[in-house]
XYZ file of N, CA and C in Angstrom:
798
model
N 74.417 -2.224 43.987
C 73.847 -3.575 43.878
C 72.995 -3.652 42.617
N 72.920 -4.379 41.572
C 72.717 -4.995 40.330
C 70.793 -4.785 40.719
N 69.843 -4.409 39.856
C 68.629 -4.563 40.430
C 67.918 -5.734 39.753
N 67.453 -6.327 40.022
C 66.749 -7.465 39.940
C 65.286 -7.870 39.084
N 65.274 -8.232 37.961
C 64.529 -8.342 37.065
C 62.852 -8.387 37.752
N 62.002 -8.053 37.032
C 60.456 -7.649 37.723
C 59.875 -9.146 37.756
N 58.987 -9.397 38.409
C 58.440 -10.718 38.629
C 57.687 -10.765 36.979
N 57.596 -9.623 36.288
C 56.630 -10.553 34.920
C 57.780 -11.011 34.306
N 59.288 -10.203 34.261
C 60.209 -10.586 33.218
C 60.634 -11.761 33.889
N 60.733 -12.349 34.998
C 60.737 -13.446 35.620
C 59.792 -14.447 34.874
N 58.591 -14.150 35.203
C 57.339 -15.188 34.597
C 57.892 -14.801 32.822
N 57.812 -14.395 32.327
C 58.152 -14.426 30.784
C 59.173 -15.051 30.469
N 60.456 -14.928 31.033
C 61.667 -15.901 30.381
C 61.481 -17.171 31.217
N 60.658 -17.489 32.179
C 60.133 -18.727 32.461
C 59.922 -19.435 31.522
N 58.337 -18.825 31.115
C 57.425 -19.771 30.057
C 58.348 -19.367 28.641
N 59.533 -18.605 28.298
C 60.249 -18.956 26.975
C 61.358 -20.150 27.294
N 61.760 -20.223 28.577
C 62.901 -21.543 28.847
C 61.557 -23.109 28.699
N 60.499 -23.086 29.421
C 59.678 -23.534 29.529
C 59.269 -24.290 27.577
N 58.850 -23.293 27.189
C 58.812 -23.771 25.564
C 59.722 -24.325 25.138
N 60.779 -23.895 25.217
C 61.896 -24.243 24.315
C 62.476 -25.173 25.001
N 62.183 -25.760 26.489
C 62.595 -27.366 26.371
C 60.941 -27.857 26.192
N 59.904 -27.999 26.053
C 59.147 -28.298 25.226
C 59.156 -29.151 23.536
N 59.650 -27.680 23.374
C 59.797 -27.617 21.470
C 60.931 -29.193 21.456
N 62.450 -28.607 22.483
C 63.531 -29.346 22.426
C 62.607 -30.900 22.852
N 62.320 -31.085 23.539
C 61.785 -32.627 23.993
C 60.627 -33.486 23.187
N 60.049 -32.520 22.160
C 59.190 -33.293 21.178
C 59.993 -32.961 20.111
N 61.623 -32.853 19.895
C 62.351 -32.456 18.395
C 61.803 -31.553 17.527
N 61.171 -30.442 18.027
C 61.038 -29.552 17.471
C 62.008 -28.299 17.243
N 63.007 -28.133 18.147
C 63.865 -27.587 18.760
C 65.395 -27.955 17.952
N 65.764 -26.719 16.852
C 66.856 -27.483 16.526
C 68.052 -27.411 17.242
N 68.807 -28.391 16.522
C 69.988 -29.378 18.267
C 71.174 -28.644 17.432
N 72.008 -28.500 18.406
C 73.011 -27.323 18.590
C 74.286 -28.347 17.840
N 73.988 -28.555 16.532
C 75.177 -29.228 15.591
C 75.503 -28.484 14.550
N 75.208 -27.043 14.785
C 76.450 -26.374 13.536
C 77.719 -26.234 14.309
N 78.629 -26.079 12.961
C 79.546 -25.757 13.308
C 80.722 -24.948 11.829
N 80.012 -23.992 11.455
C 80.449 -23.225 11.030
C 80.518 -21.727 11.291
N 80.745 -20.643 10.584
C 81.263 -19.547 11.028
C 80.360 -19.624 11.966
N 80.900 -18.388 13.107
C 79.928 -18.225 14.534
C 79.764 -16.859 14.905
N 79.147 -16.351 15.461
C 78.760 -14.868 15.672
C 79.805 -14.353 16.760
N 80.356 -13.049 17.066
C 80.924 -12.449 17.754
C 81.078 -12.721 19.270
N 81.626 -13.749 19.877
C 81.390 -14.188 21.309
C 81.256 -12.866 22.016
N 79.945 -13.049 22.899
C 79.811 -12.064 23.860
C 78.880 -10.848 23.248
N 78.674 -11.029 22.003
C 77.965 -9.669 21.114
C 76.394 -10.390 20.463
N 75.432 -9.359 20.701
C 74.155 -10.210 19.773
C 73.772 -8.822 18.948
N 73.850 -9.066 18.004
C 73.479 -8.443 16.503
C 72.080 -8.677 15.691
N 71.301 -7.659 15.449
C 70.302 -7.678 14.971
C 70.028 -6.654 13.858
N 69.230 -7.270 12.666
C 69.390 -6.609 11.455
C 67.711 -6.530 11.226
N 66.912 -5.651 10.776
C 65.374 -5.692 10.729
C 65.222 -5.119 9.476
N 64.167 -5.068 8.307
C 63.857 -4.955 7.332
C 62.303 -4.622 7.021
N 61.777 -3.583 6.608
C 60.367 -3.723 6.621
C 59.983 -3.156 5.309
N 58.941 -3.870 4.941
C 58.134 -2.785 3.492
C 56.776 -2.826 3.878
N 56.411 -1.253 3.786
C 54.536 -1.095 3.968
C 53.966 -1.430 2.619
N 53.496 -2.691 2.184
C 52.602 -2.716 1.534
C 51.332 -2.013 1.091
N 50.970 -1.046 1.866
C 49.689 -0.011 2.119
C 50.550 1.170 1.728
N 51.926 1.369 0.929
C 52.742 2.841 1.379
C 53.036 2.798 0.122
N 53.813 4.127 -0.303
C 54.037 4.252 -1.746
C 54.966 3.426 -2.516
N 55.994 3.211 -1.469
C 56.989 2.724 -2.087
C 57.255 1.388 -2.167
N 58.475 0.698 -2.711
C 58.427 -0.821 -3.085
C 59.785 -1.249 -2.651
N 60.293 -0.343 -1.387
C 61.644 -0.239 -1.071
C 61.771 -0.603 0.322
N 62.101 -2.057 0.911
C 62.190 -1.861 2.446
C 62.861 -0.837 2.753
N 62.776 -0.554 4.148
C 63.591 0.605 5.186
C 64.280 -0.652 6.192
N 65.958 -0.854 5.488
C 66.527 -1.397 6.500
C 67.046 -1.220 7.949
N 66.786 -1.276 9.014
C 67.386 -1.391 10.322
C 68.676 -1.485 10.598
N 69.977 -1.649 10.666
C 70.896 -2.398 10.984
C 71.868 -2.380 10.041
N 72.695 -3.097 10.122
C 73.623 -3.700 8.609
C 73.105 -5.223 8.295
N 72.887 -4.547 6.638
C 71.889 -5.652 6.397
C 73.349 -6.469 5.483
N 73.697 -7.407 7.240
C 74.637 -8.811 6.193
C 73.813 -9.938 6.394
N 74.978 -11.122 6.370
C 74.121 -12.574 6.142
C 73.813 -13.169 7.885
N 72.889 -13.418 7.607
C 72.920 -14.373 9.030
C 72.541 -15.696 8.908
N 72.498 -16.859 9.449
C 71.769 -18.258 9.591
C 70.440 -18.026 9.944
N 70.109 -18.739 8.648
C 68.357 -18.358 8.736
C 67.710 -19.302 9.566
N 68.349 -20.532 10.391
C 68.010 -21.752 11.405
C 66.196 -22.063 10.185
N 65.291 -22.078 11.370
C 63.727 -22.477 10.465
C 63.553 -21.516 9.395
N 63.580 -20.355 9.494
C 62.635 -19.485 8.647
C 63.206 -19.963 7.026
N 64.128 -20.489 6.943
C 64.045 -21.226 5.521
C 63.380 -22.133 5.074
N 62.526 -22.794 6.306
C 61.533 -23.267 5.485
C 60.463 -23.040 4.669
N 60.182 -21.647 5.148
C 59.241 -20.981 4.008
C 59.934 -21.278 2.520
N 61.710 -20.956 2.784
C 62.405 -20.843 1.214
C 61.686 -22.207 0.590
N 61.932 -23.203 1.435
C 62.063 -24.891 1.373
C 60.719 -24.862 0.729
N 59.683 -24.359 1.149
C 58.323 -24.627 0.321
C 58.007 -23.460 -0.809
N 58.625 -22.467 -0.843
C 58.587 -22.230 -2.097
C 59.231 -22.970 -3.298
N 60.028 -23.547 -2.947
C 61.240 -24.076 -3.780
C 59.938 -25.301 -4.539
N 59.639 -25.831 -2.728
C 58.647 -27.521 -3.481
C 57.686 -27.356 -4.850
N 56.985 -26.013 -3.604
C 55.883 -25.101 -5.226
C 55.996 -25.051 -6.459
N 57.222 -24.256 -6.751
C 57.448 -23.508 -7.830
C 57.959 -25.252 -8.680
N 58.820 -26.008 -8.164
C 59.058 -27.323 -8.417
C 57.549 -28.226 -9.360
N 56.643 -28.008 -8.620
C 54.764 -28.674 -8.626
C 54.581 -27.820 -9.795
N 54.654 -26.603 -9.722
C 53.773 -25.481 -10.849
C 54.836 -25.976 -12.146
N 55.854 -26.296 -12.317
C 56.826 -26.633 -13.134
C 55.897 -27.824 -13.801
N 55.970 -28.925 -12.738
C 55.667 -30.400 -13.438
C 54.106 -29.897 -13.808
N 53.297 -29.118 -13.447
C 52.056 -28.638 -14.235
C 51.405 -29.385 -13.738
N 51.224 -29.731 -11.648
C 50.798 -30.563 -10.888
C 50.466 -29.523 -9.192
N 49.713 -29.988 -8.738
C 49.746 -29.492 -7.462
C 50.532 -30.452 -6.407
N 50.348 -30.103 -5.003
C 51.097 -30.780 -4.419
C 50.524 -32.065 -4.232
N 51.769 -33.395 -4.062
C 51.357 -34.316 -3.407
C 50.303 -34.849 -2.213
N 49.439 -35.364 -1.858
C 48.875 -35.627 -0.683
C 50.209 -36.027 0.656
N 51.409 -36.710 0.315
C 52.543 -37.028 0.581
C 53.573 -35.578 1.179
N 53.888 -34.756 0.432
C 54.125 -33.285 0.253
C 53.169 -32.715 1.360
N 52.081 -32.567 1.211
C 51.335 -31.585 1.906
C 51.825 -32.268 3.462
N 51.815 -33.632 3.322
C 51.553 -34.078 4.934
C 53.299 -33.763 5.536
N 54.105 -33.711 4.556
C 55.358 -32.902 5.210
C 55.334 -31.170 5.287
N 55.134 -30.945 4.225
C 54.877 -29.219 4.305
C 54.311 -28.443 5.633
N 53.148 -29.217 6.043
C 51.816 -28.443 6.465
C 52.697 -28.895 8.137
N 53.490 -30.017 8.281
C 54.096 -29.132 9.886
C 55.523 -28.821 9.597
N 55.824 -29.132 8.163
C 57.306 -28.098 8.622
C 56.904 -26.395 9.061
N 55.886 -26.140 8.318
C 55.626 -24.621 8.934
C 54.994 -24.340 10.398
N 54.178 -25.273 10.399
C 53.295 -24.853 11.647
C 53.584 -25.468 12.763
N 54.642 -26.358 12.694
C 54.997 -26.963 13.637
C 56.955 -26.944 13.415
N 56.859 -26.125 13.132
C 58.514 -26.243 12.604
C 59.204 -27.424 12.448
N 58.766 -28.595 12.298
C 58.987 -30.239 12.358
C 60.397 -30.157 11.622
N 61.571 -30.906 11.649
C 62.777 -30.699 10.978
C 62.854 -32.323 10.488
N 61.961 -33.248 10.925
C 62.398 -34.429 9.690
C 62.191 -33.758 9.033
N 60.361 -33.418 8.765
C 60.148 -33.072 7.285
C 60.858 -32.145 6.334
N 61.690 -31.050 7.208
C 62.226 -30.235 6.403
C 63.561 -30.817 5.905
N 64.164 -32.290 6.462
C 64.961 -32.669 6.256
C 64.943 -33.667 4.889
N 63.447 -34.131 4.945
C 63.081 -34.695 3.734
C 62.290 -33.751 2.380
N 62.099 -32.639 2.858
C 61.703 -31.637 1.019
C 62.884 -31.228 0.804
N 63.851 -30.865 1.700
C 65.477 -30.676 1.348
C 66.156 -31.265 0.113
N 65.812 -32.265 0.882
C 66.784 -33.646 -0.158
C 65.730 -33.628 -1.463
N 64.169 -33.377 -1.317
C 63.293 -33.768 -2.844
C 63.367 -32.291 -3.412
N 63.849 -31.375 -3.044
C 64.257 -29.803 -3.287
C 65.655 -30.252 -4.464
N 66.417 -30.916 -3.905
C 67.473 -30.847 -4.615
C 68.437 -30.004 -3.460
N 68.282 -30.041 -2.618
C 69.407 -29.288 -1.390
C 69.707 -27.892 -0.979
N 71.135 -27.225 -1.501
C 71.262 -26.164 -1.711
C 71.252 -25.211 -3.549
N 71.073 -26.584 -4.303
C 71.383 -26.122 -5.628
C 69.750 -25.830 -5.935
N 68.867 -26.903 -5.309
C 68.068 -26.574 -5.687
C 66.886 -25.273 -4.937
N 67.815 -25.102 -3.760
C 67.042 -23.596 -3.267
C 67.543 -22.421 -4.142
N 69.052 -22.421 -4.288
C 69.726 -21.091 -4.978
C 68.615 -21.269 -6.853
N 68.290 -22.235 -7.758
C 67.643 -22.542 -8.646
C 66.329 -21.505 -8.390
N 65.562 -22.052 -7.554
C 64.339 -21.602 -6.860
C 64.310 -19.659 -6.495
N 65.452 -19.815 -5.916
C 65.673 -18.354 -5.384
C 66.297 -17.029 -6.602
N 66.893 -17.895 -7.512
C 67.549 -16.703 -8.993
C 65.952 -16.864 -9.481
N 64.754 -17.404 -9.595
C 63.685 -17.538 -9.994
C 62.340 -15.928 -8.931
N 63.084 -16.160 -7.758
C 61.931 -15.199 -7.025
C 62.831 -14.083 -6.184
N 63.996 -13.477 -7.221
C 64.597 -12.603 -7.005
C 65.156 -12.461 -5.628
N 65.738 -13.574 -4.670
C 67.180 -13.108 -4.077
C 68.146 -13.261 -4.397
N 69.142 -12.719 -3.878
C 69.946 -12.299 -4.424
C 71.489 -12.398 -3.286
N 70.826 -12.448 -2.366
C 71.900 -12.711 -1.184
C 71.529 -13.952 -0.083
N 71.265 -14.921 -0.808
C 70.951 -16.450 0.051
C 71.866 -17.532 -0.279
N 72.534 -18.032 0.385
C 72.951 -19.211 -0.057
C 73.120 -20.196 0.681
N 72.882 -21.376 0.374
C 72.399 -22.599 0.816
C 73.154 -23.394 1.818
N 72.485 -23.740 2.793
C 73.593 -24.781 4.052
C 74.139 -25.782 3.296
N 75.429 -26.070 3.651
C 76.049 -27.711 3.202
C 75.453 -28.698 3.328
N 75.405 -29.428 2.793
C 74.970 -30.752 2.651
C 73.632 -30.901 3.325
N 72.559 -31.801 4.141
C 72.102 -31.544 4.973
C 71.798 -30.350 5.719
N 72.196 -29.453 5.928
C 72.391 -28.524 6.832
C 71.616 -27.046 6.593
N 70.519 -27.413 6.183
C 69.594 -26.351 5.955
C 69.410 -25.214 6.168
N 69.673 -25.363 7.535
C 69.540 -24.549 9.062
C 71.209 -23.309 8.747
N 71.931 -24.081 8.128
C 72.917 -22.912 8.114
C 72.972 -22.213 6.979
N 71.174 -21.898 5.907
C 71.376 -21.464 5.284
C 72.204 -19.633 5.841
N 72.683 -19.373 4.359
C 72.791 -17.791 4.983
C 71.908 -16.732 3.987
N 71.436 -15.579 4.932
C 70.618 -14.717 4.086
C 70.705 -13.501 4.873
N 69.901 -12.515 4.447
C 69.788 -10.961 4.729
C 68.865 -10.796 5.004
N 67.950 -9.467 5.544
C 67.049 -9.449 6.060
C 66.247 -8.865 4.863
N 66.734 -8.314 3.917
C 66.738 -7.259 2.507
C 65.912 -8.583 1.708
N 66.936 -9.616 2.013
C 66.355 -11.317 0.687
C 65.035 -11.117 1.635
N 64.827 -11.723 2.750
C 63.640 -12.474 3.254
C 62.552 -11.238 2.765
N 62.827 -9.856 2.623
C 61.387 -9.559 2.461
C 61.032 -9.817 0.838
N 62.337 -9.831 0.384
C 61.972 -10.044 -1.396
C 60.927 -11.937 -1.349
N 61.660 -12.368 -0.845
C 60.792 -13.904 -0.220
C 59.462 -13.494 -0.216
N 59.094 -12.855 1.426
C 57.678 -12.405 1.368
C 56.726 -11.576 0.485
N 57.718 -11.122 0.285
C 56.623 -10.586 -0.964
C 56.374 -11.374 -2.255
N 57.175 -11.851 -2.616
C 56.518 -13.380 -3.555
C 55.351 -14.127 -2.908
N 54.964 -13.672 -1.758
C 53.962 -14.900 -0.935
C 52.916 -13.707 -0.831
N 53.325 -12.304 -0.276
C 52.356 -11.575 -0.038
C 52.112 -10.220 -0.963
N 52.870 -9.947 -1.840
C 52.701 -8.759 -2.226
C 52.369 -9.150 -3.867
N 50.800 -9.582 -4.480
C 51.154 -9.869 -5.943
C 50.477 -8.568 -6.469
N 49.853 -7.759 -6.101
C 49.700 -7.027 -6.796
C 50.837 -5.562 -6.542
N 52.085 -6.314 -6.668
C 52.978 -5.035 -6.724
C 53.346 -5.474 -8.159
N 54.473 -4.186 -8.067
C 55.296 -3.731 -9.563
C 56.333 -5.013 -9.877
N 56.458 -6.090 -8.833
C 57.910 -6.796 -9.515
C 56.619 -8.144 -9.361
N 57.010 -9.010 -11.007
C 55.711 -10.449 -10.625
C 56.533 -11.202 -10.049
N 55.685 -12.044 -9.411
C 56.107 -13.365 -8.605
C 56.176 -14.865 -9.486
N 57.321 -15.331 -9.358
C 56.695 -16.984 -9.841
C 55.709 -17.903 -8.904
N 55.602 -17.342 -8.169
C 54.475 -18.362 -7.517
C 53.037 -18.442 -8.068
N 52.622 -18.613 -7.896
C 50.976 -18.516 -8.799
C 49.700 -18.401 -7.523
N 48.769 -17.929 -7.629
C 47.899 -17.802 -6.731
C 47.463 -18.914 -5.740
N 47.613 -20.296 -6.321
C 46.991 -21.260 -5.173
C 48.583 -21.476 -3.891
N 49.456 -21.459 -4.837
C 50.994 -22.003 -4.104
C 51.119 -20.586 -2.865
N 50.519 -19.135 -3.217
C 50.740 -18.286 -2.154
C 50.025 -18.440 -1.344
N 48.491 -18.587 -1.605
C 47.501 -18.872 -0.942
C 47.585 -20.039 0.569
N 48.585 -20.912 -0.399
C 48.974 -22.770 0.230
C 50.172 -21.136 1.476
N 50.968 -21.187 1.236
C 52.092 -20.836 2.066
C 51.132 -19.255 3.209
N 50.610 -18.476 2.775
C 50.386 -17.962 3.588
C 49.111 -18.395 4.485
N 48.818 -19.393 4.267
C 47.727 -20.350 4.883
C 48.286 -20.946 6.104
N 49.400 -21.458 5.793
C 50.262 -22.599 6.803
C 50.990 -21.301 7.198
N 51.670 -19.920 7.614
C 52.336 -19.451 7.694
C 51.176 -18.699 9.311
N 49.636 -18.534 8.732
C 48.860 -18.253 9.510
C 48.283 -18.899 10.794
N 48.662 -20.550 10.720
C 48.610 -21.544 11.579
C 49.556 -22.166 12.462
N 50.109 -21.635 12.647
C 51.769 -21.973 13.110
C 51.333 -22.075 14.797
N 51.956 -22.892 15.284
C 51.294 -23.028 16.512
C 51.354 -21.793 17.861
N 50.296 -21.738 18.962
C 50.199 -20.675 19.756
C 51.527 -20.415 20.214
N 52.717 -21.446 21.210
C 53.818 -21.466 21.445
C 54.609 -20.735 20.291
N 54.366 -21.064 19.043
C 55.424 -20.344 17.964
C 55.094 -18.921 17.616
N 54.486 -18.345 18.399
C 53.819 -16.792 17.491
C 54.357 -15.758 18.441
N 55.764 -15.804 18.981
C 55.860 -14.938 19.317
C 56.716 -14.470 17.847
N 57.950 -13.361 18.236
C 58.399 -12.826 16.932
C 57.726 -11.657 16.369
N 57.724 -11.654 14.794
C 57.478 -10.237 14.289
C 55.933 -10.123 15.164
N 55.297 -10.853 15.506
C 54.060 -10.555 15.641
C 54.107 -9.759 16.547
N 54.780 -9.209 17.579
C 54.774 -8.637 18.784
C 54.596 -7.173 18.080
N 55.039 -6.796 17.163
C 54.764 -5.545 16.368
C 53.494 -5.142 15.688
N 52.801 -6.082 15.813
C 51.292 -5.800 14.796
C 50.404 -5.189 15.613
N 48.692 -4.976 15.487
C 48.288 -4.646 15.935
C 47.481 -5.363 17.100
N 47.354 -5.153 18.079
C 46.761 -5.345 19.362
C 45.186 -6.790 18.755
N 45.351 -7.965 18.760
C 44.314 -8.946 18.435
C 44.612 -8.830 16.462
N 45.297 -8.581 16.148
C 45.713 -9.122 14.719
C 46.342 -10.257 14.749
N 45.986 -10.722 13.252
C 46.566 -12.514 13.383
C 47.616 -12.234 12.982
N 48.177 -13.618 13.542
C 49.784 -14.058 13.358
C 49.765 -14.505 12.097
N 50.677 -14.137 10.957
C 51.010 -14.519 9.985
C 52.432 -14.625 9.847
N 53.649 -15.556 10.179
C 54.588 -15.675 10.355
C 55.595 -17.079 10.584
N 56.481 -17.252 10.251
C 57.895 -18.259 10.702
C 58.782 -17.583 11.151
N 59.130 -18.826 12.362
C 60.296 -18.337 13.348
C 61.506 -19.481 13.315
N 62.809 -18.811 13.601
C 63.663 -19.942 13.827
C 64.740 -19.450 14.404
N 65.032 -20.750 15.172
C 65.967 -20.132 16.365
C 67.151 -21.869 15.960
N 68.129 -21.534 16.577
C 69.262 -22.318 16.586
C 70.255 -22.027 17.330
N 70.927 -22.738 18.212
C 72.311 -22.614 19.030
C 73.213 -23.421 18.924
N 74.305 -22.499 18.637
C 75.060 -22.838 18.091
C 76.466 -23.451 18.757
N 76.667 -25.067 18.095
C 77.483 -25.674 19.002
C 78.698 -24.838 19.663
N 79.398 -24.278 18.410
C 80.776 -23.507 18.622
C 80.971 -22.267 20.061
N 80.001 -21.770 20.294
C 79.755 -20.638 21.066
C 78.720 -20.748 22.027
N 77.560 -21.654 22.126
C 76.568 -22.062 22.661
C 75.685 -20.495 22.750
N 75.856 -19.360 21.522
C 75.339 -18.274 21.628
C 73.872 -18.971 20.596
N 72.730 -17.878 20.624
C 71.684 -18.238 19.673
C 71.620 -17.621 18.346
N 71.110 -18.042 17.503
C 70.077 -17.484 16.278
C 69.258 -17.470 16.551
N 67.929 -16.656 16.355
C 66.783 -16.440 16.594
C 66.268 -15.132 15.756
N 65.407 -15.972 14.576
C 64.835 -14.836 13.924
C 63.278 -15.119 13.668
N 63.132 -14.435 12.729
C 61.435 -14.168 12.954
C 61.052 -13.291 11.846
N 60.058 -13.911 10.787
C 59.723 -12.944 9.283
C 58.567 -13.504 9.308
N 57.743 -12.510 8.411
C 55.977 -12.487 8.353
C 55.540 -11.079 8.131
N 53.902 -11.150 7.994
C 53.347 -9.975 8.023
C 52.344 -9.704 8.818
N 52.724 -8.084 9.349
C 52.029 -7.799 10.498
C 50.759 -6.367 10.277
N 50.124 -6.073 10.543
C 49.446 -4.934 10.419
C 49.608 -3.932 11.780
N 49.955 -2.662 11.005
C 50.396 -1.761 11.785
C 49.451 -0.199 11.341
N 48.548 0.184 12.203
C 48.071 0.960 11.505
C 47.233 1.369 10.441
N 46.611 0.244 10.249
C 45.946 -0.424 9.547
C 46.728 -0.182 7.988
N 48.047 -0.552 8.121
C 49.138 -0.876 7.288
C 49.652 -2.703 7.161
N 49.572 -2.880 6.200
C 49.569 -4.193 6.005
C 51.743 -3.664 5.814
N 52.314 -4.622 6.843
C 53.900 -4.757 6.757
C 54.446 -5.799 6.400
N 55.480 -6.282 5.714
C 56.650 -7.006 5.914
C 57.078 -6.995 6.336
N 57.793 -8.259 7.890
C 58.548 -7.429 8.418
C 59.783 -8.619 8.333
N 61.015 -8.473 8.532
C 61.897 -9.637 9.103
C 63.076 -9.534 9.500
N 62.962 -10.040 10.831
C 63.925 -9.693 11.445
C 65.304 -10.597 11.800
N 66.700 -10.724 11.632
C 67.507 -11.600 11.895
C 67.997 -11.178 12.683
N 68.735 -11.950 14.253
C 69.572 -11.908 15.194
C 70.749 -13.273 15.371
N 71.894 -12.665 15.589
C 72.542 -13.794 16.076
C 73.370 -13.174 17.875
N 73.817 -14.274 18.329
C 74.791 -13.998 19.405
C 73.884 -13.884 20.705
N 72.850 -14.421 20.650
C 72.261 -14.084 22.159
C 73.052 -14.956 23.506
N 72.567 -14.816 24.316
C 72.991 -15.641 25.419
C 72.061 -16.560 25.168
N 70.984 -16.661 25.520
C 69.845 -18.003 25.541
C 68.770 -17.467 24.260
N 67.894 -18.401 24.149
C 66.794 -18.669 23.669
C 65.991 -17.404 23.628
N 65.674 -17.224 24.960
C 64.627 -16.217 25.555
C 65.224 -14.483 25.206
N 66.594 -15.040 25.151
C 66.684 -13.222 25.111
C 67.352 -12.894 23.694
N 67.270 -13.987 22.764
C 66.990 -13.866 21.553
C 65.989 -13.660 21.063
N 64.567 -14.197 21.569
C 63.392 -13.819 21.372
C 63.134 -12.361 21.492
N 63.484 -11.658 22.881
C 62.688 -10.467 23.624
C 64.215 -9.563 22.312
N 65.350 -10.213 22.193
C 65.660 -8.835 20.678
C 65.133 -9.013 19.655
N 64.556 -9.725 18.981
C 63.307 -9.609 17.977
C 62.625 -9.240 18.335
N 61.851 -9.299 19.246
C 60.533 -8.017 19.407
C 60.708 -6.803 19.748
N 61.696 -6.387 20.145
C 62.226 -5.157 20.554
C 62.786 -4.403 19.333
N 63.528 -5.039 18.653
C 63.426 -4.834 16.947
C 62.462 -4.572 16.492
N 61.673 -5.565 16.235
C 60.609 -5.514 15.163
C 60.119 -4.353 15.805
N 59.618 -4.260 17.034
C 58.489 -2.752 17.510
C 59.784 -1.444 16.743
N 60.482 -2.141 17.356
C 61.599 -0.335 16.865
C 61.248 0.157 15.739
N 61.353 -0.853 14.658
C 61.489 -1.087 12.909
C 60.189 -0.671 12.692
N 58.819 -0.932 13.446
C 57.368 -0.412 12.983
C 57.259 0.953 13.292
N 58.067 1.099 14.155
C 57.487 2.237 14.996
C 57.284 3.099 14.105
């Protein structure tokens, strides 16, 4: 006879079904309209990536096979670097207009707004523009609209974070000090409901510094669900980011990112 999940893992994928019709009922929750390539029916795949900032080297230690996955939200971090580096160009800071979309596409994962810096981004030409600028190298941009299907690696997202968090390393950043400052600010505020993810790997009352994004996918009704940021481990300042596709639900896309990410710190 099959044994029967413990009353906390009960109460835990509760309050994650619980959120996520939440998130879904105030449109926070993105709605299950891709429909391109789809992950392995029946299989969930997870790829993790980390660099110790506090450690010698300048080389993540990949997890997995590091291919492409649908980055669902966590491209919105791309999306506001892109706006940035866009502002530092015109030799301007951000809009009052800008900020009031920016400041909940991150912290509130809001998808008008990310639907409207998209389009003032310039789309996918103008993320791949943005991105040959802050060294990835394996991202490329959702169709039309379709943000959410960007594709990336787990290898790109830490080269990402470290444009936001790592300036006093060996490779420079185009971002400039106020635009990292702006992104790891909003990256630190992200709401209580949104902090699960890499954070489950940090240390015991360390802050959440992180974006999450999850998506299900029409074709398969399997999930995306990933999760990038930085965590302290050891009193090791990390990168960490993790991509999954193919879950069954929501919730147990979540609990393989944290089960990752702890693996990947360990």
């Amino acid at each position: 006879m099959p044994s029967l999940p413990s009353p906390t893992a009960r109460v835990r994928a509760g309050a994650l079904l619980a959120s996520a019709a939440t998130l879904l009922s105030a449109g926070l929750l993105q709605p299950a309209t891709a429909a391109a390539a789809s992950p392995v029916k029946g299989a969930a795949h997870a790829t993790a990536a980390v660099l110790d900032l506090d450690g010698t080297g300048r080389t993540p230690v990949i997890h997995g096979e590091d291919r492409a996955y649908d980055t669902a939200s966590i491209v919105k971090v791309d999306i506001l670097a892109a706006l940035l580096l866009q502002a530092q160009d015109a030799g301007r800071q951000l809009t009052a207009r800008e900020r009031k979309l920016a400041e909940p596409m991150i912290r509130r994962s809001d998808n008008t707004a990310a639907d409207t810096l998209w389009r003032q981004i310039g789309r996918a030409s103008g993320l791949a523009a943005a991105n040959r600028r802050l060294g990835l190298t394996a991202t490329t941009g959702g169709p039309g609209n379709r943000w959410g299907l960007t594709r990336t690696t787990a290898s790109d997202q830490v080269r990402l974070l470290r444009n936001v968090f790592d300036a006093g390393g060996p490779a420079p950043t185009a971002l400039d000090a106020d635009s990292r400052a702006y992104v790891r600010t909003l990256m630190s505020r992200v709401l209580p409901e949104q902090s699960w993810g890499v954070s489950a790997a940090g240390a015991e009352g360390a802050g959440r510094i992180l974006k999450n994004g999850w998506l299900e996918r029409s074709t398969t009704g399997r999930w995306d669900v990933n999760s990038v940021g930085e965590v302290t481990v050891g009193g090791h300042r990390c990168l960490v980011a993790v991509l999954t596709d193919g879950s069954a639900s929501m919730s147990d896309g979540v609990a393989l990112v944290e089960r990752t990410a702890r693996a990947a710190v360990a």
